[in-house]
Amino acid sequence: MRKLLNTLYVTSPNTYLSLDGENIVILKDEAEALRVPLHNLEGIIAFGYTGASPALMGACAMRNIALSFMKTSGKFLGRVVGEVKGNVTLRKTQYRLSEDEGESHKIAKSFILGKIYNARWVVERATRDHGARLDVDKLKGVCQTLANALKLVEKSQDLEQLRGFEGEAAAQYFRVLDDLILQQKDDFYFNSRNKRPPLDNVNAMLSFVYTLLAHDTAAALETVGLDPYVGFLHRDRPGRISLALDLMEELRAVYADRFVISLINKREVNDGGFTRMENGAVIMDDDTRKAILKAWQSRKQDEIRHPFLQEKMEWGLVPYAQAMLLARFIRGDLDGYPAFMWK
Amino acid sequence: MEYQEEDFLLLSGIQHFVFCKRQWALIHIEQQWQENLRTVEGGILHEKTHDNTIKEKRGDLIISRSMRIFSRTLGITGTCDVVEFHKSRDGVTLYGREGRYKPVPVEYKRGKPKQGNADVLQLCAQAMCLEEMLLCDTTEGYLYYGDPKHRLKVLLDEEIREQVKAICQEMHELYDRRYTPKVKPTKSCKACSLSELCLPKLCKNPSALAYMKKTISEIEVDK
Ligand code: SF4
């Protein structure tokens, strides 16, 4: 497998990213704050009002380093994309499939099967690990519902039906997400998903982590030559990385949600790191963001065994492996797209 | 049959093709690898005349380096590391030179002689390009291996020429269909620089749909 390189997260506002030879140099108040060789990097994510030199952008584009800009909230603003990789034939096939409702449905089905399977796994795993502290019957019930949802999804006939089943399954899963939070319950609770803006600490964290994951799936798709903007489940919308969001579905619960919950349960974040605005919107402070990024980076380095490829790899490479499998399916090497189904 | 310039394939692809057709397709059709392949290729295709800056002359020998070559009948283009022009009565006249010369291609390889005849085929293809461009005959070429340093004389007989023609034709057929052959894992895969892209292991688990079905059906079991 490919080597997992680092992603550089630049969180301090009012910095400037510049290029010096083969290095990225971060300037703060015109003084050098950090210098990192580009060849160690896979991606750079800059938060807040950060500037970057055209020379650096060019160097990233040439080396296939994904350079993204986000608001401090984690909202995605834009990214620098180099020359399109890979062959046009692959992309054309992708576009053709995406315009075909039937074919789109088949692929979208895999994403959703993976999504529900993994959501169920997260719940099931909690009942096993913390059975004594949880309402096991309630959780088992949700597991059963999600297992049924898988059957319905398998039998679904079109995208609309698929979205319907997916919506219900997601609601069931989110209904118990709060149960999985076992520490700091007064400050961290989850009632429902809200994002514009996030209205509680958990939603603020989820939004932030989803953006990180979306950056990774988009970059992975780009690397294998697929167009991250043209999806199967998510339909085209200008500026939306639909395929990256498609690919993210199966990773949300098992990669992102579980990560957020473990940060809370391990007390790596606390209420002091969140600010509530007058309108109820919740904002994370810089230290919390840094703590999350640090944990995310180290999480990416954990080794797992890929269930389909049967190969050891780091968590951080999973989006890449899935993007590659998707490309393999699109170019006809596989009879379907094998979702990542965590065991 | 003659190929148009824009349909020329890279001569260096022959060694990939001989190693594994899928590897060749991944590199040359899907352009999955080699950052600069396209730039190199573009440069070659757009250079209308070949670059024959002759740098060295030693007695009856002229040594020309990095000569751009092509063949319209094979539909390939590439570069010769070195072409030696040996003074010879049955040779051809060269632009700006007196006397008659016979071209002898020399290909430099960094490592050891490889198994299989990929290097020989590549050299032969170069010779066939030279013949077509200079309207002459070549009968031999040299492979120079860096480890250990030695030079191997290669006779370019009819059999090897036929192989080159067959390979070029097949490369063009696959290219026209933009077809990437399916994985057939062989022992080459171990030494293949593209294995992480190619995923030869997919063969062990050929059906994605069966994998998903099985994984889902196992849910019931562990309850
Ligand atoms: S991994 Fe094996 S099948 Fe794939 S390109 Fe390399 S040699 Fe060919």
XYZ file of C-alpha atoms and ligand atoms in Angstrom:
574
model
C 0.000 0.000 0.000
C 0.883 3.568 -0.510
C 2.639 5.371 2.287
C 0.589 7.582 4.506
C 2.178 10.982 4.645
C 1.371 13.797 6.974
C -1.295 16.376 6.611
C -0.276 19.769 7.826
C -3.033 21.668 9.618
C -2.458 25.371 9.911
C -4.732 26.721 12.597
C -3.310 30.033 13.675
C -5.049 32.834 11.847
C -3.072 35.611 10.227
C -0.335 33.397 8.940
C 1.045 33.279 5.466
C 2.103 30.086 3.702
C 5.065 30.480 1.417
C 7.489 28.390 -0.537
C 11.212 28.264 -0.046
C 12.915 25.743 -2.276
C 11.427 22.405 -1.372
C 9.884 23.616 1.851
C 6.684 25.177 2.956
C 7.441 28.050 5.283
C 4.767 29.430 7.540
C 5.184 33.082 8.306
C 3.612 34.713 11.267
C 3.966 38.485 11.525
C 6.532 38.151 8.755
C 8.752 35.898 10.858
C 9.291 32.239 10.107
C 7.134 30.162 12.439
C 7.496 26.733 10.876
C 9.305 25.074 8.023
C 8.379 21.635 6.684
C 9.750 19.805 3.646
C 7.003 19.331 1.079
C 7.963 15.764 0.327
C 6.693 14.691 3.736
C 3.260 16.059 3.052
C 0.147 14.653 1.526
C -2.142 17.525 2.299
C -2.241 20.996 3.799
C -5.355 22.383 5.382
C -5.359 26.034 6.321
C -8.004 27.380 8.683
C -9.006 30.981 9.023
C -7.666 34.011 7.250
C -4.546 32.467 5.902
C -2.798 33.538 2.775
C -0.711 31.397 0.496
C 1.734 32.316 -2.199
C 1.055 31.343 -5.799
C 4.467 29.677 -5.826
C 3.402 27.393 -2.999
C 0.091 26.643 -4.678
C 1.942 25.710 -7.840
C 4.341 23.491 -5.962
C 1.447 21.702 -4.241
C -0.420 21.253 -7.501
C 2.652 19.745 -9.110
C 3.315 17.357 -6.287
C -0.272 16.324 -5.835
C -0.453 17.771 -2.367
C -4.033 18.620 -1.536
C -4.177 22.222 -0.344
C -7.507 23.265 1.129
C -8.766 26.404 2.759
C -11.410 26.293 5.457
C -13.094 28.800 7.692
C -12.124 28.458 11.325
C -15.468 26.721 11.864
C -14.239 24.011 9.522
C -16.459 25.125 6.677
C -14.829 24.314 3.418
C -13.926 27.284 1.204
C -11.840 25.978 -1.630
C -8.834 24.021 -2.654
C -5.993 24.084 -5.097
C -6.214 21.439 -7.756
C -3.388 20.576 -10.117
C -3.508 19.212 -13.597
C -6.203 16.576 -13.826
C -4.716 13.171 -13.187
C -5.419 9.993 -15.009
C -7.165 9.345 -18.240
C -10.233 11.012 -19.591
C -11.794 7.657 -20.335
C -12.199 6.952 -16.650
C -13.877 10.282 -16.014
C -16.116 9.943 -19.000
C -17.297 6.586 -17.741
C -17.887 8.169 -14.352
C -20.009 10.912 -15.949
C -21.934 8.428 -18.044
C -22.723 6.265 -15.012
C -23.700 9.300 -12.998
C -26.216 10.336 -15.641
C -27.736 6.883 -15.666
C -30.243 6.612 -12.810
C -30.103 2.831 -12.725
C -26.331 2.633 -12.625
C -26.139 5.444 -10.098
C -28.590 3.575 -7.925
C -26.439 0.438 -7.991
C -23.343 2.292 -6.870
C -25.201 4.452 -4.365
C -26.579 1.249 -2.884
C -23.073 0.129 -2.006
C -22.328 3.428 -0.276
C -25.498 3.171 1.781
C -25.081 -0.494 2.602
C -21.634 0.379 3.887
C -22.994 3.336 5.788
C -25.711 1.406 7.574
C -23.520 -1.625 8.167
C -20.914 0.523 9.868
C -23.457 2.526 11.843
C -24.829 -0.736 13.138
C -21.356 -1.918 13.992
C -20.698 1.207 16.046
C -23.864 0.649 18.077
C -23.276 -3.056 18.438
C -19.723 -2.504 19.510
C -20.880 -0.125 22.250
C -23.246 -2.723 23.669
C -20.391 -5.175 23.849
C -17.854 -2.815 25.391
C -20.025 -0.883 27.789
C -23.011 -3.171 28.212
C -23.169 -2.563 31.953
C -23.721 1.166 31.527
C -26.086 1.141 28.610
C -29.680 0.419 27.888
C -28.719 -2.689 25.962
C -32.250 -3.572 24.918
C -32.744 -0.220 23.300
C -29.456 -0.455 21.444
C -30.069 -4.050 20.376
C -33.385 -2.911 19.029
C -31.696 -0.291 16.902
C -29.172 -2.873 15.695
C -32.053 -5.040 14.594
C -33.725 -2.134 12.821
C -30.508 -1.319 11.035
C -30.082 -4.954 10.013
C -33.555 -4.807 8.523
C -32.733 -1.539 6.822
C -29.854 -3.300 5.095
C -32.289 -5.801 3.614
C -34.599 -3.044 2.427
C -31.715 -1.161 0.879
C -30.579 -4.285 -0.927
C -34.019 -4.653 -2.420
C -34.499 -0.977 -3.211
C -35.433 -0.258 -6.794
C -34.290 3.276 -7.382
C -32.469 6.222 -5.889
C -35.565 7.728 -4.364
C -36.427 4.580 -2.460
C -32.825 4.199 -1.438
C -32.743 7.722 -0.035
C -35.910 7.029 1.872
C -34.502 3.939 3.592
C -31.260 5.713 4.215
C -33.006 8.615 5.883
C -34.889 6.339 8.246
C -31.829 4.319 9.109
C -29.893 7.504 9.830
C -32.663 8.730 12.112
C -32.605 5.439 14.023
C -28.878 5.583 14.411
C -28.810 9.220 15.514
C -31.512 8.358 18.040
C -28.966 6.346 20.028
C -25.811 8.262 19.295
C -26.333 10.186 22.525
C -26.386 6.907 24.484
C -22.861 6.205 23.374
C -21.597 9.315 25.120
C -20.645 8.059 28.562
C -18.700 10.948 30.053
C -19.344 14.661 30.512
C -22.991 14.067 29.731
C -24.050 17.484 30.958
C -21.933 19.237 28.403
C -21.930 16.791 25.550
C -25.261 15.524 24.346
C -26.759 14.811 21.005
C -30.393 15.210 20.116
C -30.334 15.579 16.399
C -28.015 16.601 13.679
C -27.802 20.316 13.000
C -25.090 22.077 11.135
C -25.978 25.550 9.919
C -24.936 26.490 12.478
C -24.197 23.648 14.916
C -26.230 24.217 18.061
C -24.378 22.048 20.536
C -20.847 20.898 21.246
C -21.277 17.499 19.655
C -22.670 18.892 16.441
C -19.877 21.426 16.283
C -17.340 18.627 16.566
C -19.140 16.422 14.053
C -19.269 19.215 11.491
C -15.616 19.905 11.923
C -14.551 16.272 11.649
C -16.781 15.641 8.646
C -15.012 18.451 6.817
C -11.671 16.860 7.562
C -12.916 13.565 6.226
C -14.398 15.198 3.139
C -11.057 16.808 2.404
C -9.438 13.381 2.580
C -11.986 11.611 0.397
C -11.905 14.403 -2.204
C -8.121 14.280 -2.339
C -8.170 10.489 -2.604
C -10.613 10.587 -5.521
C -8.507 13.186 -7.253
C -5.429 11.005 -6.833
C -6.982 8.025 -8.561
C -8.265 10.184 -11.408
C -11.949 10.451 -10.491
C -13.845 13.730 -10.416
C -14.834 14.422 -6.818
C -17.608 16.774 -7.938
C -19.679 14.243 -9.857
C -21.523 11.834 -7.596
C -24.013 9.017 -7.748
C -25.998 9.387 -4.556
C -25.464 13.101 -4.141
C -26.446 14.745 -7.361
C -24.447 17.545 -8.909
C -24.684 20.911 -7.340
C -22.240 23.616 -8.284
C -19.295 23.636 -5.970
C -20.321 20.525 -4.093
C -17.896 17.630 -3.935
C -20.701 15.147 -4.444
C -18.627 12.045 -5.040
C -16.453 12.825 -2.055
C -19.629 13.031 0.022
C -20.847 9.751 -1.466
C -17.641 8.043 -0.535
C -17.769 9.566 2.897
C -21.113 7.995 3.744
C -19.689 4.622 4.604
C -16.951 6.179 6.716
C -18.986 8.649 8.762
C -20.043 6.436 11.643
C -17.043 4.215 11.912
C -14.379 6.807 11.225
C -15.748 10.203 12.207
C -18.572 9.682 14.740
C -16.686 7.092 16.731
C -13.695 9.411 16.776
C -15.759 12.294 18.156
C -17.353 10.102 20.804
C -14.028 8.749 21.954
C -12.638 12.282 22.312
C -15.510 13.070 24.657
C -15.354 9.803 26.545
C -11.629 10.127 27.028
C -12.094 13.742 28.118
C -9.751 15.045 25.473
C -12.168 17.909 24.957
C -14.226 19.756 27.504
C -17.002 22.297 27.651
C -14.597 25.154 28.315
C -13.364 24.825 24.761
C -16.702 25.811 23.261
C -18.360 29.187 23.057
C -22.071 29.695 22.677
C -23.194 32.678 20.654
C -26.303 34.715 21.390
C -28.247 32.826 18.747
C -27.279 29.427 20.136
C -24.607 28.694 17.561
C -21.626 26.888 19.056
C -18.061 27.721 18.179
C -14.951 25.791 19.089
C -11.951 27.618 20.366
C -8.516 27.303 18.893
C -7.138 24.903 21.501
C -10.022 22.517 21.084
C -9.550 22.545 17.361
C -5.873 21.853 17.816
C -6.581 18.990 20.195
C -8.998 17.478 17.698
C -6.555 17.816 14.823
C -3.795 16.232 16.827
C -5.960 13.286 17.777
C -7.217 12.995 14.201
C -3.693 12.870 12.889
C -2.728 10.123 15.289
C -5.958 8.259 14.629
C -5.041 8.182 10.977
C -1.915 6.302 11.840
C -3.663 3.407 13.584
C -3.290 0.197 11.665
C -6.251 -1.824 10.559
C -6.917 -4.716 8.260
C -8.937 -3.766 5.206
C -11.921 -6.101 5.080
C -12.059 -6.463 1.312
C -8.427 -6.160 0.324
C -7.366 -8.191 3.336
C -4.365 -6.025 3.656
C -2.946 -4.109 6.577
C -3.042 -0.367 6.223
C -3.419 2.773 8.271
C -6.863 4.222 8.869
C -5.732 7.302 7.004
C -5.350 5.287 3.825
C -8.866 3.916 3.879
C -10.330 6.797 1.826
C -7.583 6.236 -0.717
C -8.152 2.473 -0.848
C -11.885 3.015 -1.337
C -11.312 5.620 -4.048
C -9.073 3.160 -5.828
C -11.636 0.383 -5.556
C -14.264 2.720 -6.937
C -12.024 3.523 -9.898
C -11.412 -0.173 -10.383
C -15.127 -0.796 -10.518
C -15.736 2.081 -12.895
C -13.120 0.854 -15.302
C -14.561 -2.619 -15.189
C -12.167 -4.660 -13.067
C -14.782 -5.402 -10.422
C -18.409 -6.437 -10.613
C -19.459 -3.821 -8.089
C -18.094 -1.267 -5.709
C -17.120 -2.961 -2.444
C -18.000 -0.598 0.380
C -15.751 -0.481 3.389
C -17.575 -2.644 5.902
C -15.781 -2.583 9.163
C -15.543 -5.716 11.277
C -0.128 0.569 -42.856
C 1.164 3.857 -41.554
C 0.289 5.571 -38.315
C -0.304 9.268 -37.872
C 2.076 11.118 -35.602
C -0.560 11.795 -32.981
C -1.201 8.075 -32.712
C 2.422 7.193 -32.038
C 3.023 5.240 -28.854
C 6.124 5.429 -26.730
C 8.797 2.979 -27.724
C 9.859 2.631 -24.121
C 6.437 1.088 -23.489
C 7.614 -2.117 -25.139
C 9.437 -3.126 -22.006
C 6.334 -2.492 -19.906
C 4.230 -4.393 -22.388
C 6.536 -7.391 -22.324
C 6.642 -7.309 -18.532
C 2.846 -7.139 -18.212
C 0.245 -5.864 -20.645
C -1.818 -4.491 -17.808
C 1.135 -2.551 -16.486
C 1.646 -1.056 -19.909
C -2.015 -0.087 -20.148
C -2.024 1.481 -16.708
C 0.959 3.613 -17.600
C 0.330 4.407 -21.230
C -3.431 4.356 -21.562
C -4.565 5.370 -18.122
C -1.498 7.426 -17.368
C -1.632 6.312 -13.825
C 2.005 6.717 -13.211
C 5.120 8.579 -14.175
C 4.559 12.191 -13.394
C 6.206 13.354 -16.541
C 5.166 10.780 -19.057
C 2.802 13.111 -20.782
C 5.230 15.979 -20.906
C 7.921 13.751 -22.325
C 5.544 12.270 -24.827
C 4.222 15.665 -25.809
C 7.718 16.957 -26.309
C 8.587 14.079 -28.551
C 5.467 14.216 -30.623
C 5.668 17.894 -31.258
C 9.283 17.936 -32.210
C 8.901 17.763 -35.955
C 12.448 16.880 -36.828
C 14.669 14.702 -34.789
C 17.526 16.157 -32.898
C 20.785 14.925 -34.379
C 23.331 17.088 -32.704
C 26.338 14.964 -33.284
C 28.702 15.408 -30.426
C 31.574 13.046 -30.887
C 33.682 11.737 -33.670
C 36.404 9.190 -33.148
C 38.110 8.174 -36.332
C 35.586 6.208 -38.351
C 32.997 6.395 -35.641
C 30.403 9.075 -34.997
C 28.566 8.961 -31.693
C 25.198 10.641 -31.415
C 23.381 10.872 -28.121
C 19.708 11.168 -27.236
C 18.514 10.923 -30.770
C 14.770 11.197 -31.254
C 13.456 8.421 -33.425
C 10.140 7.165 -34.760
C 8.613 4.684 -37.117
C 5.447 5.347 -39.063
C 4.900 1.699 -39.834
C 5.257 0.594 -36.217
C 3.581 3.731 -34.937
C 6.111 4.336 -32.193
C 8.432 7.087 -31.117
C 11.204 7.392 -28.607
C 14.787 8.245 -27.972
C 17.982 6.311 -28.557
C 20.509 6.681 -25.755
C 23.324 6.393 -28.240
C 23.531 5.721 -31.928
C 26.936 4.871 -33.277
C 27.538 5.471 -36.935
C 30.219 3.123 -38.232
C 31.933 4.034 -41.447
C 30.993 1.330 -43.882
C 30.757 0.926 -47.586
C 27.294 -0.564 -47.475
C 26.085 2.280 -45.239
C 24.165 5.429 -46.106
C 25.188 9.042 -46.408
C 24.450 11.283 -43.458
C 23.455 14.903 -43.426
C 26.566 17.066 -43.234
C 29.016 14.152 -43.226
C 31.310 12.682 -45.749
C 31.336 8.999 -46.511
C 28.856 6.254 -45.799
C 27.813 5.082 -42.386
C 25.888 2.271 -40.794
C 23.845 3.013 -37.664
C 24.256 0.834 -34.594
C 21.960 1.576 -31.654
C 23.338 1.209 -28.137
C 20.968 1.097 -25.208
C 22.235 1.729 -21.695
C 20.692 -0.147 -18.805
C 21.570 0.703 -15.262
C 21.197 -2.743 -13.722
C 21.851 -6.342 -14.614
C 20.656 -8.100 -17.751
C 16.990 -8.911 -17.158
C 15.218 -12.163 -17.641
C 13.235 -12.310 -20.816
C 13.988 -10.364 -23.941
C 12.383 -6.994 -23.210
C 15.679 -5.150 -23.651
C 16.424 -6.912 -26.912
C 12.979 -6.058 -28.241
C 13.379 -2.433 -27.297
C 16.743 -2.252 -29.000
C 15.379 -3.945 -32.080
C 12.501 -1.462 -32.224
C 15.030 1.358 -32.100
C 16.946 -0.208 -34.957
C 13.773 -0.549 -36.982
C 13.053 3.147 -36.437
C 16.542 4.051 -37.570
C 16.183 1.925 -40.684
C 12.968 3.621 -41.590
C 14.271 7.121 -40.962
C 17.620 6.671 -42.651
C 16.501 4.196 -45.304
C 19.205 1.749 -44.454
C 19.778 -1.653 -42.941
C 20.872 -2.437 -39.438
C 22.030 -5.846 -38.462
C 23.109 -5.444 -34.893
C 22.983 -3.305 -31.801
C 24.419 -3.283 -28.302
C 23.002 -3.475 -24.842
C 25.261 -1.958 -22.259
C 24.649 -3.088 -18.688
C 25.998 -1.118 -15.775
C 26.161 -4.027 -13.367
C 28.612 -5.526 -14.149
C 29.825 -3.165 -16.802
C 29.670 -4.988 -20.063
C 28.388 -4.647 -23.550
C 26.289 -7.292 -25.183
C 26.074 -7.609 -28.911
C 22.585 -8.286 -30.192
C 21.843 -9.624 -33.639
C 18.604 -8.292 -35.029
C 17.214 -11.273 -36.862
C 13.912 -11.755 -38.581
C 12.349 -13.538 -35.637
C 12.904 -10.686 -33.206
C 11.696 -8.166 -35.787
C 8.466 -10.102 -36.194
C 7.998 -10.002 -32.441
C 8.462 -6.240 -32.387
C 5.874 -5.823 -35.124
C 3.393 -8.063 -33.343
C 3.847 -6.207 -30.049
C 3.425 -2.790 -31.627
C 0.316 -3.931 -33.405
C -1.186 -5.310 -30.222
C -0.297 -2.155 -28.306
C -2.157 -0.111 -30.894
C -5.166 -2.403 -30.768
C -5.441 -2.063 -27.001
C -4.794 1.651 -27.179
C -7.514 2.213 -29.771
C -10.019 0.428 -27.571
C -8.595 2.181 -24.477
C -8.661 -1.263 -22.988
C -6.845 -2.165 -19.815
C -6.416 -5.928 -19.563
C -7.729 -7.504 -16.387
C -5.394 -8.590 -13.622
C -3.696 -11.904 -14.119
C -1.395 -12.240 -11.148
C 1.978 -13.611 -12.099
C 5.329 -13.633 -10.432
C 5.986 -10.313 -12.147
C 3.580 -8.707 -9.709
C 6.115 -9.009 -6.915
C 8.545 -6.807 -8.786
C 5.910 -4.506 -10.206
C 6.143 -0.859 -9.285
C 2.473 -0.444 -10.055
C 1.090 -3.150 -7.855
C -0.494 -0.736 -5.412
C -2.426 0.856 -8.222
C -3.176 -2.351 -10.011
C -4.225 -4.284 -6.939
C -3.422 -7.764 -8.216
C -4.878 -9.015 -4.950
C -8.332 -8.170 -6.206
C -8.165 -11.549 -7.828
C -8.337 -13.253 -4.503
C -11.626 -11.580 -3.900
C -12.961 -11.237 -7.390
C -16.545 -10.378 -6.599
C -17.279 -7.179 -4.747
C -20.972 -7.973 -4.678
C -20.391 -11.405 -3.163
C -18.154 -9.846 -0.530
C -20.861 -7.378 0.433
C -23.582 -10.026 0.516
C -21.505 -12.309 2.647
C -20.487 -9.565 5.064
C -24.074 -8.491 5.522
C -25.387 -12.017 5.898
C -22.937 -12.675 8.695
C -24.670 -10.136 10.873
C -27.396 -12.608 11.781
C -24.830 -15.227 12.698
C -23.189 -13.364 15.544
C -26.381 -12.515 17.344
S 0.728 -5.923 -10.335
Fe 0.900 -7.680 -11.711
S -0.916 -7.632 -13.005
Fe -0.701 -5.632 -12.047
S 0.390 -4.385 -13.497
Fe 1.900 -5.213 -12.105
S 2.581 -7.103 -13.038
Fe 0.699 -6.521 -14.081
